[in-house]
Every structure is written in C-alpha cells, then in structure tokens.
Coordinates of C-alpha atoms and ligand atoms in Angstrom, one line a residue:
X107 CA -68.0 52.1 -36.0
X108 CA -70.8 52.2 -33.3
X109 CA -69.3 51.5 -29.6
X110 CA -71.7 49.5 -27.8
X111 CA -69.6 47.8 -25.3
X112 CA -70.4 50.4 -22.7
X113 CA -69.9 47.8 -19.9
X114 CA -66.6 46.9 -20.6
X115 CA -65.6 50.4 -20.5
X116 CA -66.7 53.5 -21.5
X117 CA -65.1 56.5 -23.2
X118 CA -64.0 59.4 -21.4
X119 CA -66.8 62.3 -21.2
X120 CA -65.5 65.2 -22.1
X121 CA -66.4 67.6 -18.9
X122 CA -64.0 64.5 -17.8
X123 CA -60.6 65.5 -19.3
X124 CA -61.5 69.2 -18.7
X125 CA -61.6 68.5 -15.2
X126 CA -58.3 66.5 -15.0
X127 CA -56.0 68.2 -17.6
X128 CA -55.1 70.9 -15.3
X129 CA -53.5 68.2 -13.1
X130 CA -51.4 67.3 -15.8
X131 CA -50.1 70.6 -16.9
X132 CA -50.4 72.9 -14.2
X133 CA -51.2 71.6 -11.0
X134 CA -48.7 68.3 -11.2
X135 CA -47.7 68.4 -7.8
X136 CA -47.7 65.3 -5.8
X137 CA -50.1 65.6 -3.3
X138 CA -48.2 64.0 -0.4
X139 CA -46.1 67.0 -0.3
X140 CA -46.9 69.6 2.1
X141 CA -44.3 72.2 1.9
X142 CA -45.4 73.8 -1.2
X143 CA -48.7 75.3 -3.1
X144 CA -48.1 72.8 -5.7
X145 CA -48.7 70.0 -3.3
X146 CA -51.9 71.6 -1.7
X147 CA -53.4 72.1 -4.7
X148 CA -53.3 68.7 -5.5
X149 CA -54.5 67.7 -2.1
X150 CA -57.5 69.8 -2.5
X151 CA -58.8 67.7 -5.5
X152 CA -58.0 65.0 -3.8
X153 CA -60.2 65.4 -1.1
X154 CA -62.7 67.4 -3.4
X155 CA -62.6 63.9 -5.1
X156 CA -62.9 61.9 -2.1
X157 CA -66.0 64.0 -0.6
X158 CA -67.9 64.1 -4.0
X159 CA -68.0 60.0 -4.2
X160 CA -68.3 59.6 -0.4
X161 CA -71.0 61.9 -0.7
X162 CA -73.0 60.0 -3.9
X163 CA -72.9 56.8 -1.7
X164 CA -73.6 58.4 1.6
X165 CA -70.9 56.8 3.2
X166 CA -70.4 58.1 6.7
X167 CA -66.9 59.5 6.9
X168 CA -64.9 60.8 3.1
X169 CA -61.4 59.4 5.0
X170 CA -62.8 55.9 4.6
X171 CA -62.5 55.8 0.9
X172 CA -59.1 54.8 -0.4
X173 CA -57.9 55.5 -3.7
X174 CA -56.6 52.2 -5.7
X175 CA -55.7 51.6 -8.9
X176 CA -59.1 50.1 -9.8
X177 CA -61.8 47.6 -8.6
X178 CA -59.5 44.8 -9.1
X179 CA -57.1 45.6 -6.7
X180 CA -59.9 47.5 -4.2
X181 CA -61.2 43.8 -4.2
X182 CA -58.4 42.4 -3.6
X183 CA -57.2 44.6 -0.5
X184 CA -61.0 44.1 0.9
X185 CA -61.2 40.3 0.6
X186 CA -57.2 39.4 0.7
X187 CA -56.5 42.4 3.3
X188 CA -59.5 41.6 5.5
X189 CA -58.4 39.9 8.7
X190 CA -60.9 37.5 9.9
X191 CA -61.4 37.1 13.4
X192 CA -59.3 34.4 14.9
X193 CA -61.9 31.8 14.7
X194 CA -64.0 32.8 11.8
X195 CA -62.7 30.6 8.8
X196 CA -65.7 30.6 6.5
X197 CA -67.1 33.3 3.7
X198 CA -70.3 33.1 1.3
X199 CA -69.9 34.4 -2.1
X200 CA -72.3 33.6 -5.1
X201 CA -71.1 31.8 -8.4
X202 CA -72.2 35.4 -10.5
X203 CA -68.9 37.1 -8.9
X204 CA -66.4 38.9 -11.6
X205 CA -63.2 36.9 -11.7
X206 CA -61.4 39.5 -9.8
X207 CA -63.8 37.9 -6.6
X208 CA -63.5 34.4 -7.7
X209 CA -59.7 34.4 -7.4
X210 CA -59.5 35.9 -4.4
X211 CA -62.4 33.3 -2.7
X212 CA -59.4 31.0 -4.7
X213 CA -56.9 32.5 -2.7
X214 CA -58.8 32.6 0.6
X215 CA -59.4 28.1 -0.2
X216 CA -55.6 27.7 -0.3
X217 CA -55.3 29.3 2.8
X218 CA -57.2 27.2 4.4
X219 CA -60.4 29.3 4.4
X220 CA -64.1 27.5 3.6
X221 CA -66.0 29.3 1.1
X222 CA -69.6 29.1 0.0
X223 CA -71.0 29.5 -3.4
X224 CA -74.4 30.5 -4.0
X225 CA -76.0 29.5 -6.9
X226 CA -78.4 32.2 -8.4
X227 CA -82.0 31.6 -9.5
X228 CA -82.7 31.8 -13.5
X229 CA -82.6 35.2 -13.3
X230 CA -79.4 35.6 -11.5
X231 CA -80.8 36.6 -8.7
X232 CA -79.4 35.7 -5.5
X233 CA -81.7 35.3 -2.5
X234 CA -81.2 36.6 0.7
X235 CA -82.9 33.6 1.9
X236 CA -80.0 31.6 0.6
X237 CA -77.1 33.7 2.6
X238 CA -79.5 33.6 5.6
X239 CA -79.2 29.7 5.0
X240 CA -75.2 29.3 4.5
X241 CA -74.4 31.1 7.4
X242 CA -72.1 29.4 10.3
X243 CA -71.0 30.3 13.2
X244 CA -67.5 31.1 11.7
X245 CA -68.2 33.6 9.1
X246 CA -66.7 36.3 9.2
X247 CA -67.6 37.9 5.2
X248 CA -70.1 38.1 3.0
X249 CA -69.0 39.1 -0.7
X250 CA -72.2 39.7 -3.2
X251 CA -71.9 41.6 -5.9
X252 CA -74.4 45.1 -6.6
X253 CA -75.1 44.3 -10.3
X254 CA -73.8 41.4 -12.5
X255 CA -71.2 42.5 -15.6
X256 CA -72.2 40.0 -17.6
X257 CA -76.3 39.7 -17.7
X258 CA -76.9 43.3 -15.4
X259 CA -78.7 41.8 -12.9
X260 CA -79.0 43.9 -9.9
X261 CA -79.1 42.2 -6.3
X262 CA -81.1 42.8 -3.2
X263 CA -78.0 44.3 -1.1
X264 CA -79.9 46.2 0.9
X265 CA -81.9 43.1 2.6
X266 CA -78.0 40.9 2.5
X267 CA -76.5 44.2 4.1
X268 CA -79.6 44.0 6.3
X269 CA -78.7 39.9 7.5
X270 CA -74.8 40.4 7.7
X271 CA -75.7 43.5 10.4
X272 CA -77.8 41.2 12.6
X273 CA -74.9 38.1 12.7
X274 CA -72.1 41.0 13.2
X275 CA -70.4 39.3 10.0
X276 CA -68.5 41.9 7.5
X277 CA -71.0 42.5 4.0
X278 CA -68.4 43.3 0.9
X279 CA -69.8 44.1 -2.4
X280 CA -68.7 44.7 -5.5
X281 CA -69.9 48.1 -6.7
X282 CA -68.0 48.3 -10.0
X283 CA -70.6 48.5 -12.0
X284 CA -73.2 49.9 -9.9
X285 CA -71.6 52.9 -9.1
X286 CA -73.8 55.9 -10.3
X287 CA -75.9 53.6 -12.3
X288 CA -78.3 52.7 -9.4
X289 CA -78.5 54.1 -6.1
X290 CA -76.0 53.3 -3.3
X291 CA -76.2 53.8 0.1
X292 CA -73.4 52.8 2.4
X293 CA -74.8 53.2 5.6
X294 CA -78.7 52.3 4.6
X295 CA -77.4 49.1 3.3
X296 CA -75.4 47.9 5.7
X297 CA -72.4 48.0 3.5
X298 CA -68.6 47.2 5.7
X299 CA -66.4 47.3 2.9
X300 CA -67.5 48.4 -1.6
X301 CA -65.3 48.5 -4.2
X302 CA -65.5 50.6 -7.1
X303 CA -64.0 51.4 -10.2
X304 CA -63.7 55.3 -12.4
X305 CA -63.4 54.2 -16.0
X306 CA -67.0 52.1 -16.2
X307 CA -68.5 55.4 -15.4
X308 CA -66.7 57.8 -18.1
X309 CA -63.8 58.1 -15.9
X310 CA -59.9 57.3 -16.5
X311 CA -58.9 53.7 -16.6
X312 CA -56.8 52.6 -14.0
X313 CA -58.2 54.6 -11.2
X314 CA -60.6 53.0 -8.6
X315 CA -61.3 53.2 -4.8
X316 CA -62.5 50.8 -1.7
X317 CA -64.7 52.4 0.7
X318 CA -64.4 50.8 4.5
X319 CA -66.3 51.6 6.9
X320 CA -64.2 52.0 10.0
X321 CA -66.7 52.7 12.0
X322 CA -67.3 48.8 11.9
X323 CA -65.1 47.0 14.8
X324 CA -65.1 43.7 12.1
X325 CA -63.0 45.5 10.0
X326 CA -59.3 45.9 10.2
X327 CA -57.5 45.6 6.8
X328 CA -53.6 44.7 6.2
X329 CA -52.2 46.4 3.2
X330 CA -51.3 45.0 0.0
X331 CA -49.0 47.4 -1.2
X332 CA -46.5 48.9 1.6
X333 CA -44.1 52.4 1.4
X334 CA -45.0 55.6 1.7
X335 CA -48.1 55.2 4.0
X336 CA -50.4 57.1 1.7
X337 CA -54.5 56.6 1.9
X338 CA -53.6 56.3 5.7
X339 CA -51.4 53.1 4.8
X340 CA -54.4 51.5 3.4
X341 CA -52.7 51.9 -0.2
X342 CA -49.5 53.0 -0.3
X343 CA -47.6 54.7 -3.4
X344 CA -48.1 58.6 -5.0
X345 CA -51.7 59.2 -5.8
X346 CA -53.3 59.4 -9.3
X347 CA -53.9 62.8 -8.8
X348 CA -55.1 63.9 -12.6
X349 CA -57.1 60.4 -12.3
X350 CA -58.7 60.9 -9.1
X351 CA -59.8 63.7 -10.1
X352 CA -61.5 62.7 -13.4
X353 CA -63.0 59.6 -11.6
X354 CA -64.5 62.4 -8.9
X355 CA -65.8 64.4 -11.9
X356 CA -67.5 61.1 -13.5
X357 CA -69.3 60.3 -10.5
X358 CA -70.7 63.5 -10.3
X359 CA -72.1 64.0 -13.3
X360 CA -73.7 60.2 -13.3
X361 CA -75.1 61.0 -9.9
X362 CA -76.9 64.3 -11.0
X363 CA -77.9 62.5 -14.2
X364 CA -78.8 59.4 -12.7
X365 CA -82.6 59.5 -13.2
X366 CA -83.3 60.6 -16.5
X367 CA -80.2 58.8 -18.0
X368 CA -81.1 55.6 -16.0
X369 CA -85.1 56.2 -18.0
X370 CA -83.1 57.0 -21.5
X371 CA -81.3 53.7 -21.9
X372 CA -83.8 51.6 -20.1
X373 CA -85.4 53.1 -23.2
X374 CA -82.7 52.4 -26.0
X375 CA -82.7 48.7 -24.5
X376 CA -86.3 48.0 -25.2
X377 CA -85.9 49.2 -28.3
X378 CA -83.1 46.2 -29.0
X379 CA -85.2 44.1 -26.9
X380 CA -88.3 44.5 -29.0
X381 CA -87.1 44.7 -32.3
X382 CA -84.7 41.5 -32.0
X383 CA -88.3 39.5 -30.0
X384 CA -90.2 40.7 -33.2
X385 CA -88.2 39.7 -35.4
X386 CA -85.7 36.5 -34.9
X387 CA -87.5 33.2 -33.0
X388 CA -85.2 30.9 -31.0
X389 CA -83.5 34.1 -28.4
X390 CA -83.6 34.1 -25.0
X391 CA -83.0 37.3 -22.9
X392 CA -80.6 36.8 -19.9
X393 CA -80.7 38.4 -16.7
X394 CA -83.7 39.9 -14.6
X395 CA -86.1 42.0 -17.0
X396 CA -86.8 44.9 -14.5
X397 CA -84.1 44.7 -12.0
X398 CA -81.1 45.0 -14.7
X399 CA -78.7 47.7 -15.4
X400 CA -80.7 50.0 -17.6
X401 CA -77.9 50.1 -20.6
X402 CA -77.4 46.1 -20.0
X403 CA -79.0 43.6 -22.6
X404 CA -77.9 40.2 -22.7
X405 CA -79.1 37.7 -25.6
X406 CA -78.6 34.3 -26.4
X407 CA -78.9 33.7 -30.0
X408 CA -79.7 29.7 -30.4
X409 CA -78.1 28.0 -33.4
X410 CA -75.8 31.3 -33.7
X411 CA -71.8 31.2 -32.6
X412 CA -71.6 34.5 -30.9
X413 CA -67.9 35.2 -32.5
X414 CA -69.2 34.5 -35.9
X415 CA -72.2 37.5 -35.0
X416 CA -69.4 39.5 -33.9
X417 CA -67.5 39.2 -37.2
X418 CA -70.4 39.6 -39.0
X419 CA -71.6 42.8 -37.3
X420 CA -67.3 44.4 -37.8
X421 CA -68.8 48.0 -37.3
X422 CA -70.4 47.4 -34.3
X423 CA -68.2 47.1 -30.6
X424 CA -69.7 44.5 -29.0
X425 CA -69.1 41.6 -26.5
X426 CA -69.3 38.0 -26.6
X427 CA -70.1 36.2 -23.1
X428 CA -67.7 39.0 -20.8
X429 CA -64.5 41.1 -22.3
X430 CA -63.0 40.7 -18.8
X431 CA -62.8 36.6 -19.2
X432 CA -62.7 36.7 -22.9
X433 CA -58.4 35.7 -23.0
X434 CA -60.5 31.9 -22.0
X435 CA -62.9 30.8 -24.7
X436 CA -64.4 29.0 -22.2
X437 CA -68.2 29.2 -21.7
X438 CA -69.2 31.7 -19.4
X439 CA -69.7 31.2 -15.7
X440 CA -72.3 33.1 -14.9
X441 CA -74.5 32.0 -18.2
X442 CA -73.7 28.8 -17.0
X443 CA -74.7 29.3 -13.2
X444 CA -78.8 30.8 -14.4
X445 CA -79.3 27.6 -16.5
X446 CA -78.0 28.6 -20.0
X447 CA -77.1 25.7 -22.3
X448 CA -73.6 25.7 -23.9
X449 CA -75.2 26.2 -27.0
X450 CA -77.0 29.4 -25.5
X451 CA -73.9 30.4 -23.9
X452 CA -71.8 30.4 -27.1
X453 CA -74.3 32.4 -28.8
X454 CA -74.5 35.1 -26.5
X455 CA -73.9 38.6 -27.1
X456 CA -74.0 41.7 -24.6
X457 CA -75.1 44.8 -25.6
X458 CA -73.9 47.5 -23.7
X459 CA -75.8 51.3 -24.4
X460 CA -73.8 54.1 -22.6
X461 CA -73.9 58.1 -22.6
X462 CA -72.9 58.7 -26.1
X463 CA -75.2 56.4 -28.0
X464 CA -78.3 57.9 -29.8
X465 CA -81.6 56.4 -30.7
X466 CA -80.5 56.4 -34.6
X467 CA -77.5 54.4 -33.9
X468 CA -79.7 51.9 -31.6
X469 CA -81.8 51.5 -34.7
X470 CA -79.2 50.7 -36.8
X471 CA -77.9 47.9 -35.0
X472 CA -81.6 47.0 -34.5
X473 CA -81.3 46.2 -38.4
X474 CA -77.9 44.9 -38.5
X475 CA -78.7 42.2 -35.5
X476 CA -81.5 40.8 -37.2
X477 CA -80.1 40.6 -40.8
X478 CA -76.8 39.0 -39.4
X479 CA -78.8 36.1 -37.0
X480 CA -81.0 35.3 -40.1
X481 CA -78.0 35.2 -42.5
X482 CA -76.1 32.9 -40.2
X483 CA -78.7 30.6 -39.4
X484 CA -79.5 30.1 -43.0
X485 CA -75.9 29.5 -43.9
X486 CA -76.3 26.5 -41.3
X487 CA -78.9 23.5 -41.6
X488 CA -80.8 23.6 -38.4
Ligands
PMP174 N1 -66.0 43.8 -11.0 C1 -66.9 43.9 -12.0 C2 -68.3 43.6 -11.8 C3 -66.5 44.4 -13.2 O1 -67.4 44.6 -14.2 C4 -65.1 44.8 -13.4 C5 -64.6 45.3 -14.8 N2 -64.7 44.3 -15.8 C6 -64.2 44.6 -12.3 C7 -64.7 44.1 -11.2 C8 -62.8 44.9 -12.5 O2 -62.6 46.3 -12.5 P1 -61.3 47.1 -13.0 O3 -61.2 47.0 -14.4 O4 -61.4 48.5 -12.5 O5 -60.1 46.3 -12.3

C-alpha cells in the first residue's frame, strides 16, 4: 500500500530511531536525577533537544520550551493554563482551529469567557483586518492557527503577531503542522505562546512541546498536570527522554531540508493537481493555491461520497474530511466555514505527500484517482 496520509502522521525517519534507541537501551536514565551519569546523560539530550527546536524557531531563551505529551495537551496548558488579566474576559479564535482549540475556546465559554470566531475567506484565509476588527478592550488572547490540517492553508501570523504586540494582548498559535514545514520565527512574529507536536514531522508520537515566551509580562501559566515540578512546573511528570530526543532529531533534519523538500512536494502536488484538473470535471481544489502546505492537497470530488473513493482506492492511505475528527461523520468544519457545500464536503479527500513518497508512486495514484471518480460517477445517474 502507498501511505499518503502524511498529515495525519507520518512514519518515523530512520536517522529518527537511530537517534533515540540509545535512550532506550543504554542511556535510560531519568533525567531528573542528578546524582548519577545515567541521569546527566539523559539531561544532556534533553537540553540538546530543547536548544535544537528553540533554535529552528528562533525563540529567545531554550528554557521556554516545555516538553508535553503532544500538541493537544501543549494547547491545552496554553489556552486552559493562561491566566487572563483580572478584567480581560474575551479571546478571538477563527472557525479553521483543530478540535483540540475549539474545545478549549468550549471550555473557556463555560467559564464564563466571550469568545470570537472568525470566519475565514474562501480560501481559508483569515484576515488580519478581521482580528484588528474583533478586538475589545478585554482581550487578553488571540489563538490563530499557522497552517490549517485539513485544507493546508497557511495564515498571515506574522502581521496577527504584529496587531496582538501593539494592543499588549497574548498571540497563541497552533504550530502543529507548521513546524519545519514553513518558516517560524518566535520573536519576528510576535508569537507569546506556540504549540507543537514531534510525530507530524517524522518524530515519535506522543511527544510534543509549548514554547512561552516569558519574556512577555501577559503571560503567566497554571499547570495542568502537578508533582514532580519538572519543565520548571510548567508540566510535571518524568520526561520522554528517548522521545524528546527523536522529536529534536526530526526537527532538525526538516529544518536543514526545509527548502528543497518544501520545492519537491510542492512538486509531487501539482502533479495530483494537474492530472486530476485534466482529467475529471466537476472538482474543486480547497484551500489557498500558493500559500498551502507544500505536501497538502485537498479535493472535493462533486457527485463522489468520499468513503466510497476511499474503499475504492484500499491500497492507497488516505483521508476523508480530517482523521483527527473522523470518530464524527459529521461534515467537516472547516470545509464548511470556506463555503463548501455538503455535497462537496462529503466528497472530499486529502492527500497528504511526505518524505518517503516518490514521483512513481504519485503517478500511480494519479491513475488510480481518476479511474476510481469516473467508475463511481458512472455507477450513479447524475
Ligand atoms: N493541531 C493541529 C493543526 C493538528 O493537525 C493536530 C494533529 N491532528 C493537533 C493539533 C493535535 O496534535 P497531537 O496529535 O500531537 O495531539
């Protein structure tokens, strides 16, 4: 089978598990003890691993990134955690965000917190000129996300970083599936609090980190999970050492590849893009053309139920709407927010083109799309 669901997750790169097997076998000591070389060897990858990702995102300081268990919970500890100021009670999100976001903007309603959803454009873009727009005089966050997980469109957060900085209001975003993909910069873009995630990136699953600045007096976070005091009682509980060190390792390898990987699948995507406008009528292409995660295609077959496509195409990994939300067979939010139909949202697929795919393979499922649309559209009367 051909994995193509690069977005979801992605497989571990080999220079990966090198890296971290040594922290399984050898070097398993836990790296909040001090007394002993097996202790300070793991602390040293730790804060290997901590400088190399501070470093790729030129955040200020490598003590402000803490080490979670992925982006789900370093967005919840950055939106939940965040203590507003005693009379800010209002936050702008946009209607794009992952799930993890929208539950915690949820969370933040029931508590008696106001929060603002902007709407995207057809592109899912979200325009700084709207933020400028919703804010009050009592917000105290603003959570956009870098790049969209379901359409890959990427988001001016250097101009939102940019307006949060002038109103002194905290700027979160969610990095997940930015992160050595397209360039960050913490302190360029004005960026309080990011969340990120290791196994998007050819890193382990369940290994993440949130990166605060402390520099910023708007920031002060209470923490979610309490013991130990670890990741200077951001996070407490014995680090992922083996982990944190693959997800160091994965960042740098996508950072140094960054631009000619970036230009490869950009490449492998117009190839799908292309082939599928040539050939089938009736598709529309989701997302922003240009400003889109390069591995990131999103169609929308019309007349086409996208599970059907997926049965039909068995040998090929692939996504329907998002994998995250896909437990709810309920049409996507975020097709739904840039002006899909239901019908377009039901028969959309996204293709996700990572690391390991090759141009052949690309072909292939060039060919396979095209023969599956046209066999399901002729086995229903239009
Ligand atoms: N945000 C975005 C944009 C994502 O794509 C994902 C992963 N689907 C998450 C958050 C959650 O990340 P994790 O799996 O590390 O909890």
């Amino acid at each position: 089978p051909i994995y193509l669901d690069n977005i979801a997750t992605t497989v571990l790169d080999p220079e990966v598990i090198a890296a971290m097997m040594p922290y399984f076998t050898d070097h398993y000591g836990n790296a909040a003890s001090q007394s002993h070389s097996f202790g300070w060897e793991a602390m040293q990858a730790v804060d290997y691993a901590r400088q190399t990702i501070s470093e790729s995102i030129n955040a200020p300081h490598s003590r402000d990134m803490i080490f979670t268990s992925g982006a789900t919970e370093s967005i919840n500890l950055a939106m939940i955690g965040l203590q507003g100021r005693s009379n800010k009670k209002h936050v702008i999100t946009s209607m794009i965000e992952h799930k993890s976001v929208l539950d915690c903007c949820a969370r933040l309603e029931a508590n008696g917190i106001e929060v603002t959803y902007l709407p995207p454009d057809s592109d899912g873009v979200i325009s700084p000129a709207l933020v400028s727009s919703a804010l009050k005089a009592e917000t105290y966050l603003v959570s956009i996300m870098a790049a969209n997980n379901e359409i890959g469109t990427i988001q001016k957060i250097e101009q939102i970083g940019r307006i949060c900085n002038d109103h002194d209001i905290v700027f979160h975003t969610d990095a997940t599936q930015a992160l050595g993909k397209i360039e960050l910069d913490m302190q360029r873009m004005n960026i309080g609090l990011a969340s990120f995630s290791a196994h998007k990136i050819y890193g382990p699953k369940g290994v993440g980190a949130l990166y605060l600045n402390s520099g910023n007096k708007n920031i002060t976070l209470t923490p979610l999970v309490l013991g130990g005091g670890h990741e200077r009682g951001m996070r407490s509980g014995t680090l992922n050492v083996p982990g944190i060190v693959g997800f160091g390792r994965a960042v740098e390898i996508a950072v140094k590849n960054m631009t000619v990987e970036s230009q490869r699948l950009t490449y492998l995507k117009s190839l799908l893009r292309e082939h599928m406008l040539e050939n089938l009528s009736d598709i529309r292409i989701n997302g922003h053309m240009t400003d889109c995660l390069p591995g990131l295609l999103n169609v929308s077959f019309n007349d086409v139920d996208a599970d059907s496509l997926l049965l039909e195409l068995a040998d090929i990994a692939l996504s329907s709407g998002s994998a995250c939300t896909s437990a709810q067979r309920a049409p996507s939010h975020v097709l739904k927010a840039i002006g899909a139909t239901n019908g377009q949202s039901q028969g959309s697929v996204r293709f996700g083109v990572g690391r390991f795919n090759s141009q052949d393979e690309i072909r292939y499922v060039c060919r396979r799309v095209v023969e599956a649309v046209k066999k399901l559209r002729s086995m229903t009367p239009r």
